[in-house]
CSV table of C-alpha atoms and ligand atoms in Angstrom, one decimal:
chain,number,residue,atom,x,y,z
D,1,MET,CA,-27.0,19.6,2.8
D,2,ASN,CA,-23.7,18.0,3.6
D,3,LYS,CA,-21.7,16.2,1.0
D,4,ILE,CA,-20.4,12.8,1.9
D,5,VAL,CA,-16.7,13.0,2.8
D,6,ASP,CA,-15.4,9.5,2.6
D,7,LEU,CA,-12.1,9.3,4.6
D,8,ARG,CA,-12.3,5.6,5.2
D,9,SER,CA,-9.8,4.6,2.5
D,10,ASP,CA,-8.1,5.7,-0.7
D,11,THR,CA,-9.7,2.6,-2.2
D,12,THR,CA,-13.1,4.4,-2.4
D,13,THR,CA,-12.1,6.6,-5.3
D,14,ARG,CA,-14.2,6.3,-8.5
D,15,PRO,CA,-12.8,6.6,-12.0
D,16,THR,CA,-12.6,10.2,-13.3
D,17,ALA,CA,-14.2,11.1,-16.6
D,18,GLY,CA,-10.8,10.9,-18.4
D,19,MET,CA,-10.2,7.5,-16.9
D,20,ARG,CA,-13.6,6.2,-18.0
D,21,ALA,CA,-13.0,7.5,-21.5
D,22,ALA,CA,-9.6,5.6,-21.6
D,23,MET,CA,-11.4,2.5,-20.4
D,24,MET,CA,-14.1,2.8,-23.0
D,25,SER,CA,-11.7,3.2,-25.9
D,26,ALA,CA,-9.1,0.5,-24.7
D,27,PRO,CA,-8.1,-2.1,-27.3
D,28,LEU,CA,-8.9,-5.5,-25.9
D,29,GLY,CA,-8.0,-9.2,-26.2
D,30,ASP,CA,-7.9,-12.3,-24.1
D,31,ASP,CA,-5.2,-11.8,-21.6
D,32,VAL,CA,-5.0,-15.5,-20.5
D,33,PHE,CA,-3.7,-16.0,-24.1
D,34,GLY,CA,-1.5,-12.9,-23.6
D,35,ASP,CA,-3.5,-11.2,-26.3
D,36,ASP,CA,-4.8,-8.0,-24.5
D,37,PRO,CA,-2.8,-5.1,-25.9
D,38,SER,CA,-3.9,-2.8,-23.0
D,39,VAL,CA,-2.8,-5.3,-20.4
D,40,ASN,CA,0.5,-5.8,-22.2
D,41,ALA,CA,1.1,-2.1,-22.5
D,42,LEU,CA,0.4,-1.6,-18.8
D,43,GLN,CA,2.7,-4.4,-17.8
D,44,GLU,CA,5.5,-2.9,-20.0
D,45,LYS,CA,4.9,0.6,-18.7
D,46,ILE,CA,5.1,-0.3,-15.0
D,47,ALA,CA,8.0,-2.7,-15.4
D,48,ASP,CA,9.9,0.0,-17.3
D,49,MET,CA,9.0,2.7,-14.8
D,50,LEU,CA,10.2,0.7,-11.8
D,51,GLY,CA,13.2,-0.9,-13.6
D,52,PHE,CA,12.2,-4.5,-13.8
D,53,GLU,CA,12.3,-7.0,-16.7
D,54,ALA,CA,8.6,-7.9,-16.5
D,55,ALA,CA,5.3,-7.3,-14.7
D,56,LEU,CA,2.0,-9.0,-14.3
D,57,PHE,CA,-1.4,-7.3,-14.0
D,58,MET,CA,-3.3,-8.7,-11.0
D,59,PRO,CA,-6.9,-8.2,-9.8
D,60,THR,CA,-5.9,-7.3,-6.3
D,61,GLY,CA,-2.9,-6.4,-4.2
D,62,THR,CA,-3.6,-9.4,-2.0
D,63,GLN,CA,-3.2,-11.7,-5.0
D,64,SER,CA,-0.2,-9.8,-6.2
D,65,ASN,CA,1.6,-10.3,-2.8
D,66,LEU,CA,0.5,-13.9,-2.6
D,67,CYS,CA,1.8,-14.7,-6.1
D,68,GLY,CA,5.0,-12.8,-5.3
D,69,ILE,CA,5.6,-14.7,-2.1
D,70,LEU,CA,4.8,-18.1,-3.6
D,71,ALA,CA,7.0,-17.3,-6.6
D,72,HIS,CA,9.9,-16.8,-4.3
D,73,CYS,CA,9.2,-19.5,-1.8
D,74,GLN,CA,8.6,-23.3,-1.8
D,75,ARG,CA,6.5,-25.3,0.6
D,76,GLY,CA,8.3,-25.3,4.0
D,77,ASP,CA,10.1,-22.0,3.4
D,78,GLU,CA,9.4,-18.9,5.5
D,79,TYR,CA,9.2,-15.2,4.8
D,80,LEU,CA,10.2,-12.6,7.4
D,81,VAL,CA,7.6,-9.9,7.7
D,82,GLY,CA,6.5,-7.0,10.0
D,83,HIS,CA,3.8,-8.0,12.5
D,84,ASN,CA,1.5,-5.3,11.3
D,85,ALA,CA,2.3,-5.8,7.6
D,86,HIS,CA,-0.5,-6.3,5.2
D,87,THR,CA,1.1,-9.6,3.9
D,88,TYR,CA,1.1,-10.9,7.5
D,89,LEU,CA,-2.0,-9.5,9.1
D,90,TRP,CA,-4.5,-8.5,6.4
D,91,GLU,CA,-4.3,-11.2,3.7
D,92,ALA,CA,-6.2,-14.0,5.5
D,93,GLY,CA,-3.0,-16.0,6.0
D,94,GLY,CA,-2.9,-16.8,2.2
D,95,ALA,CA,0.8,-17.6,2.0
D,96,ALA,CA,0.5,-20.1,4.8
D,97,VAL,CA,-2.9,-21.5,3.8
D,98,LEU,CA,-2.3,-21.8,0.0
D,99,GLY,CA,1.4,-22.1,-0.2
D,100,SER,CA,2.5,-23.7,3.0
D,101,VAL,CA,4.9,-20.8,3.4
D,102,GLN,CA,5.4,-19.9,7.1
D,103,PRO,CA,5.5,-16.2,8.1
D,104,GLN,CA,8.1,-15.2,10.6
D,105,PRO,CA,6.7,-12.0,12.1
D,106,ILE,CA,9.0,-9.3,13.5
D,107,ALA,CA,7.9,-6.4,15.7
D,108,HIS,CA,8.0,-3.0,14.1
D,109,GLN,CA,10.0,-0.1,15.5
D,110,PRO,CA,7.9,3.0,16.3
D,111,ASP,CA,8.8,4.4,12.8
D,112,GLY,CA,7.5,1.3,11.2
D,113,THR,CA,10.8,-0.2,10.2
D,114,LEU,CA,12.1,-3.6,11.3
D,115,ALA,CA,15.3,-3.3,13.2
D,116,LEU,CA,18.3,-4.7,11.2
D,117,LYS,CA,19.4,-6.8,14.2
D,118,ASP,CA,15.9,-8.2,14.5
D,119,ILE,CA,15.9,-9.2,10.8
D,120,GLU,CA,19.3,-10.7,11.2
D,121,ALA,CA,18.3,-12.6,14.4
D,122,ALA,CA,15.1,-14.0,12.7
D,123,ILE,CA,17.1,-15.6,9.8
D,124,LYS,CA,17.6,-19.2,10.6
D,125,ILE,CA,20.7,-21.3,10.0
D,126,ASP,CA,20.3,-24.3,7.8
D,127,ASP,CA,19.2,-26.9,10.4
D,128,PRO,CA,16.5,-29.6,10.2
D,129,HIS,CA,14.6,-28.0,13.1
D,130,PHE,CA,13.9,-24.9,11.2
D,131,ALA,CA,11.8,-23.7,8.3
D,132,ARG,CA,14.1,-22.4,5.5
D,133,SER,CA,14.4,-18.6,5.7
D,134,ARG,CA,13.8,-17.5,2.1
D,135,LEU,CA,12.3,-14.1,1.8
D,136,LEU,CA,12.2,-10.7,3.5
D,137,THR,CA,9.0,-8.8,2.8
D,138,LEU,CA,8.8,-5.1,3.6
D,139,GLU,CA,6.0,-2.5,3.1
D,140,ASN,CA,6.2,1.1,2.0
D,141,THR,CA,4.3,3.1,2.9
D,142,LEU,CA,3.3,1.2,6.1
D,143,GLY,CA,0.2,2.8,7.7
D,144,GLY,CA,1.1,5.9,5.8
D,145,LYS,CA,4.7,5.9,7.1
D,146,ARG,CA,7.5,6.3,4.6
D,147,MET,CA,10.5,4.0,5.0
D,148,PRO,CA,13.7,5.9,4.6
D,149,ILE,CA,15.6,4.9,1.4
D,150,ASN,CA,18.8,4.2,3.4
D,151,TYR,CA,16.9,1.9,5.6
D,152,LEU,CA,15.5,0.0,2.6
D,153,GLN,CA,18.9,-0.4,1.2
D,154,GLN,CA,20.4,-1.7,4.5
D,155,ALA,CA,17.5,-4.0,5.3
D,156,THR,CA,17.6,-5.6,1.8
D,157,ASP,CA,21.4,-5.9,2.0
D,158,VAL,CA,21.1,-7.8,5.3
D,159,ALA,CA,18.6,-10.2,3.5
D,160,ARG,CA,20.8,-10.6,0.5
D,161,THR,CA,23.9,-11.2,2.6
D,162,HIS,CA,22.1,-14.2,4.1
D,163,GLY,CA,20.8,-15.5,0.7
D,164,LEU,CA,17.3,-14.3,1.1
D,165,ALA,CA,15.2,-12.8,-1.7
D,166,THR,CA,13.4,-9.5,-1.1
D,167,HIS,CA,9.8,-8.4,-1.8
D,168,LEU,CA,8.2,-5.0,-1.4
D,169,ASP,CA,4.5,-4.6,-0.7
D,170,GLY,CA,4.4,-1.2,-2.4
D,171,ALA,CA,0.6,-0.9,-2.4
D,172,ARG,CA,1.3,2.8,-1.8
D,173,LEU,CA,4.7,3.0,-3.4
D,174,PHE,CA,3.9,6.2,-5.2
D,175,ASN,CA,2.8,7.9,-2.1
D,176,ALA,CA,6.2,7.1,-0.6
D,177,ALA,CA,7.9,8.2,-3.8
D,178,VAL,CA,6.0,11.5,-3.9
D,179,ALA,CA,6.8,12.3,-0.3
D,180,GLN,CA,10.4,11.3,-0.8
D,181,ALA,CA,10.7,13.4,-3.9
D,182,GLU,CA,9.3,16.4,-2.0
D,183,ALA,CA,11.8,15.9,0.8
D,184,GLN,CA,14.7,15.5,-1.7
D,185,LYS,CA,13.5,17.9,-4.3
D,186,THR,CA,13.6,15.2,-7.0
D,187,ASN,CA,11.1,13.5,-9.3
D,188,PRO,CA,8.5,11.0,-7.9
D,189,ARG,CA,9.2,8.6,-10.8
D,190,GLU,CA,12.9,8.6,-10.0
D,191,GLU,CA,12.2,8.0,-6.4
D,192,ALA,CA,9.7,5.2,-7.1
D,193,ARG,CA,12.4,3.5,-9.1
D,194,ARG,CA,15.0,4.0,-6.5
D,195,ILE,CA,12.8,2.4,-3.8
D,196,ALA,CA,11.7,-0.4,-6.1
D,197,GLN,CA,15.3,-1.2,-7.2
D,198,CYS,CA,16.2,-2.2,-3.6
D,199,PHE,CA,14.0,-5.3,-4.1
D,200,ASP,CA,13.8,-8.5,-6.2
D,201,SER,CA,10.0,-8.0,-6.6
D,202,VAL,CA,7.5,-5.2,-6.0
D,203,SER,CA,3.7,-5.2,-5.8
D,204,VAL,CA,2.0,-1.9,-6.5
D,205,CYS,CA,-1.7,-1.0,-6.3
D,206,PHE,CA,-3.5,1.1,-8.9
D,207,SER,CA,-6.7,0.9,-6.9
D,208,LYS,CA,-5.5,3.1,-4.0
D,209,GLY,CA,-4.4,6.7,-4.3
D,210,LEU,CA,-3.8,6.3,-8.0
D,211,GLY,CA,-7.5,6.1,-8.4
D,212,ALA,CA,-8.1,3.1,-10.7
D,213,PRO,CA,-11.2,1.0,-9.9
D,214,VAL,CA,-9.3,-2.3,-9.8
D,215,GLY,CA,-5.9,-3.8,-10.1
D,216,SER,CA,-2.3,-4.2,-9.0
D,217,ALA,CA,0.9,-5.3,-10.6
D,218,LEU,CA,3.7,-7.6,-9.6
D,219,CYS,CA,7.1,-6.6,-11.0
D,220,GLY,CA,10.2,-8.7,-11.1
D,221,SER,CA,12.6,-10.7,-13.3
D,222,LYS,CA,11.2,-12.6,-16.3
D,223,GLU,CA,11.7,-15.8,-14.5
D,224,LEU,CA,9.8,-14.7,-11.4
D,225,ILE,CA,7.0,-13.3,-13.4
D,226,TYR,CA,6.8,-16.6,-15.4
D,227,ARG,CA,6.3,-18.5,-12.2
D,228,ALA,CA,3.8,-15.9,-10.9
D,229,ARG,CA,1.7,-16.2,-14.0
D,230,ARG,CA,1.0,-19.9,-13.2
D,231,LEU,CA,0.3,-19.0,-9.6
D,232,ARG,CA,-2.1,-16.2,-10.7
D,233,LYS,CA,-4.0,-18.7,-12.8
D,234,MET,CA,-4.1,-21.2,-9.9
D,235,ALA,CA,-5.4,-18.4,-7.6
D,236,GLY,CA,-8.2,-17.7,-10.1
D,237,GLY,CA,-6.7,-14.4,-11.3
D,238,GLY,CA,-6.4,-15.1,-15.0
D,239,MET,CA,-8.7,-12.5,-16.4
D,240,ARG,CA,-9.9,-12.2,-20.0
D,241,GLN,CA,-10.5,-8.8,-21.6
D,242,ALA,CA,-8.8,-7.2,-18.6
D,243,GLY,CA,-7.6,-4.3,-20.7
D,244,VAL,CA,-10.7,-2.5,-19.7
D,245,LEU,CA,-9.2,-2.4,-16.3
D,246,ALA,CA,-5.5,-2.1,-17.2
D,247,SER,CA,-6.2,1.0,-19.3
D,248,ALA,CA,-7.6,2.7,-16.2
D,249,ALA,CA,-4.3,1.8,-14.4
D,250,SER,CA,-2.3,3.1,-17.3
D,251,TYR,CA,-4.3,6.3,-17.2
D,252,ALA,CA,-3.6,6.6,-13.5
D,253,LEU,CA,0.2,6.2,-14.1
D,254,ASP,CA,0.1,9.0,-16.7
D,255,HIS,CA,-2.2,11.4,-14.8
D,256,HIS,CA,-2.4,10.6,-11.1
D,257,ILE,CA,1.1,10.3,-9.7
D,258,ASP,CA,2.0,13.9,-9.2
D,259,ARG,CA,-1.3,14.8,-7.7
D,260,LEU,CA,-0.7,12.5,-4.8
D,261,ALA,CA,1.1,15.6,-3.4
D,262,ASP,CA,-2.3,17.3,-3.1
D,263,ASP,CA,-3.6,14.4,-1.0
D,264,HIS,CA,-0.5,14.8,1.3
D,265,ALA,CA,-1.0,18.6,1.5
D,266,LEU,CA,-4.7,18.1,2.5
D,267,MET,CA,-3.7,15.6,5.1
D,268,ARG,CA,-1.2,18.0,6.6
D,269,GLU,CA,-4.0,20.6,6.7
D,270,LEU,CA,-6.3,18.2,8.4
D,271,TYR,CA,-3.7,17.4,11.0
D,272,ALA,CA,-2.9,21.1,11.6
D,273,GLN,CA,-6.6,21.7,12.3
D,274,LEU,CA,-7.0,18.8,14.7
D,275,LYS,CA,-3.7,18.4,16.6
D,276,ASP,CA,-4.5,20.8,19.4
D,277,ILE,CA,-7.9,19.3,20.3
D,278,PRO,CA,-7.6,17.8,23.9
D,279,GLY,CA,-8.0,14.1,24.1
D,280,LEU,CA,-6.8,13.4,20.5
D,281,ALA,CA,-3.3,11.9,20.2
D,282,ILE,CA,-2.2,12.3,16.6
D,283,GLU,CA,1.1,11.5,15.0
D,284,ALA,CA,2.1,13.9,12.3
D,285,PRO,CA,1.2,12.4,8.9
D,286,GLN,CA,3.9,11.6,6.4
D,287,THR,CA,1.7,10.9,3.4
D,288,ASN,CA,-2.1,10.5,3.1
D,289,ILE,CA,-3.1,8.5,6.2
D,290,LEU,CA,-3.8,9.8,9.7
D,291,PHE,CA,-4.5,7.8,12.9
D,292,ILE,CA,-6.2,9.5,15.7
D,293,ASP,CA,-6.0,7.8,19.1
D,294,LEU,CA,-8.9,8.9,21.4
D,295,GLN,CA,-7.8,9.3,25.0
D,296,ASP,CA,-9.5,9.9,28.4
D,297,GLU,CA,-12.9,11.5,28.0
D,298,ALA,CA,-12.7,11.5,24.2
D,299,ARG,CA,-12.3,7.7,24.4
D,300,GLU,CA,-15.4,7.4,26.5
D,301,ARG,CA,-17.3,9.3,23.8
D,302,ALA,CA,-15.8,7.4,20.9
D,303,GLN,CA,-19.0,5.9,19.6
D,304,ALA,CA,-20.8,9.2,19.9
D,305,LEU,CA,-18.0,10.8,17.9
D,306,VAL,CA,-18.3,8.3,15.1
D,307,ASP,CA,-22.1,8.7,15.0
D,308,HIS,CA,-21.7,12.5,15.0
D,309,LEU,CA,-19.3,12.4,12.1
D,310,LYS,CA,-21.6,10.1,10.2
D,311,SER,CA,-24.5,12.5,10.8
D,312,ARG,CA,-22.3,15.2,9.3
D,313,GLY,CA,-21.5,13.1,6.2
D,314,VAL,CA,-17.9,12.3,7.4
D,315,MET,CA,-17.0,8.6,7.1
D,316,VAL,CA,-14.0,7.2,9.0
D,317,ILE,CA,-12.7,3.8,10.0
D,318,GLY,CA,-12.2,2.7,13.6
D,319,LEU,CA,-13.5,3.6,17.0
D,320,TYR,CA,-10.8,4.3,19.7
D,321,ARG,CA,-8.2,4.6,16.9
D,322,LEU,CA,-9.8,6.4,14.0
D,323,ARG,CA,-8.2,6.2,10.5
D,324,MET,CA,-8.6,9.0,8.0
D,325,VAL,CA,-7.3,8.9,4.5
D,326,THR,CA,-7.2,11.6,1.8
D,327,HIS,CA,-7.5,10.7,-1.9
D,328,LEU,CA,-8.7,11.8,-5.3
D,329,ASP,CA,-12.3,12.1,-4.2
D,330,VAL,CA,-11.6,14.4,-1.2
D,331,ASP,CA,-11.1,18.1,-1.7
D,332,ALA,CA,-10.3,21.1,0.5
D,333,GLU,CA,-14.0,21.7,1.0
D,334,GLY,CA,-14.3,18.1,2.3
D,335,ILE,CA,-11.5,18.6,4.7
D,336,ARG,CA,-13.1,21.8,6.0
D,337,GLN,CA,-16.4,19.8,6.5
D,338,ALA,CA,-14.5,17.1,8.4
D,339,VAL,CA,-12.7,19.6,10.6
D,340,ALA,CA,-15.9,21.5,11.3
D,341,ALA,CA,-17.7,18.3,12.3
D,342,ILE,CA,-14.9,17.2,14.7
D,343,ARG,CA,-14.5,20.7,16.2
D,344,GLU,CA,-18.3,20.9,16.7
D,345,PHE,CA,-18.3,17.6,18.6
D,346,PHE,CA,-15.5,18.6,21.0
D,347,SER,CA,-16.8,22.1,21.6
D,348,ALA,CA,-20.2,20.7,22.6
Z,1,PLP,C1,-4.6,-2.4,0.0
Z,1,PLP,C2,-3.3,-3.0,0.3
Z,1,PLP,C3,-2.9,-4.2,-0.3
Z,1,PLP,C4,-3.8,-5.0,-1.2
Z,1,PLP,O1,-5.1,-4.9,-1.0
Z,1,PLP,P1,-6.2,-5.4,-2.1
Z,1,PLP,O2,-7.4,-4.9,-1.4
Z,1,PLP,O3,-6.1,-6.9,-2.1
Z,1,PLP,O4,-6.0,-4.8,-3.4
Z,1,PLP,C5,-1.7,-4.7,0.1
Z,1,PLP,N1,-0.9,-4.1,0.9
Z,1,PLP,C6,-1.2,-2.9,1.5
Z,1,PLP,C7,-0.2,-2.3,2.4
Z,1,PLP,C8,-2.4,-2.4,1.2
Z,1,PLP,O5,-2.7,-1.2,1.8
């Protein structure tokens, strides 16, 4: 009997026994009144960790980004954003719909960055014809790609030079930090802080590789977080005894950052086992996400491949471009099972 190997997303993790114990014993209060000790502790912990004055616990990363963008921008402002970025493509147009804040999309370079000259060219002069360019939003990691720290510094410098604020969608900030720490032989927490400190605000997800069931945090200045608190209420994100969730996020920060390196190692192993299969075009993974483009004959058999994987207990997202993600609930055995299923399909 095959186990289920769920490679669809790092959002599919379930809380570990230790995390559940932390949730069960968390002191609780009404967070809309600011009374939940576990929420307050989490907010202090993440703000401290990333070097900000304040933080706000959010039900989702989507709401965290939305409140971040709306806390920076007024109606009629615009934010510059990558055309594949979550805050542009995957958040139902929230900033435009709910905030009347216009996105100005910019095409990504192959490495996921936005070219500095493209950022500069997209910033409008003060002219009645134009929306007011107000904010640059970047994402790290983006589709599993880590943005170089020098690039983050340069891009945010360009924004600041033109009077724009900067926001990082750091849903997978800690994956970026762990990969960066490995490359530079430093500490992931130090790298997370270095990345975050390039920006005026950062949104980070606890519900992805960190393994919490729910939640994100928006970090920024006291003033920004004060504004975001009202926006969160408006968006319906004022939760009550949210400490039951915040305690899971705190537990994740204490126990699940360094182990992201294991997810990255398993992803490298998966890549090494698949990269020579004809018909599969795969870019070397930098963190925990792999995209496999099916070409030629493999492309014609795409649906058969996905069905085959499913029959072998291996769950992936996509059809012609498959996405696989490693996380807390995938182990070496699971990767062997996935590799065996894919090899079996292509040797048949
Ligand atoms: C998952 C994710 C978010 C937020 O997603 P939610 O499902 O709303 O928590 C934001 N940005 C990126 C890059 C993400 O991967």
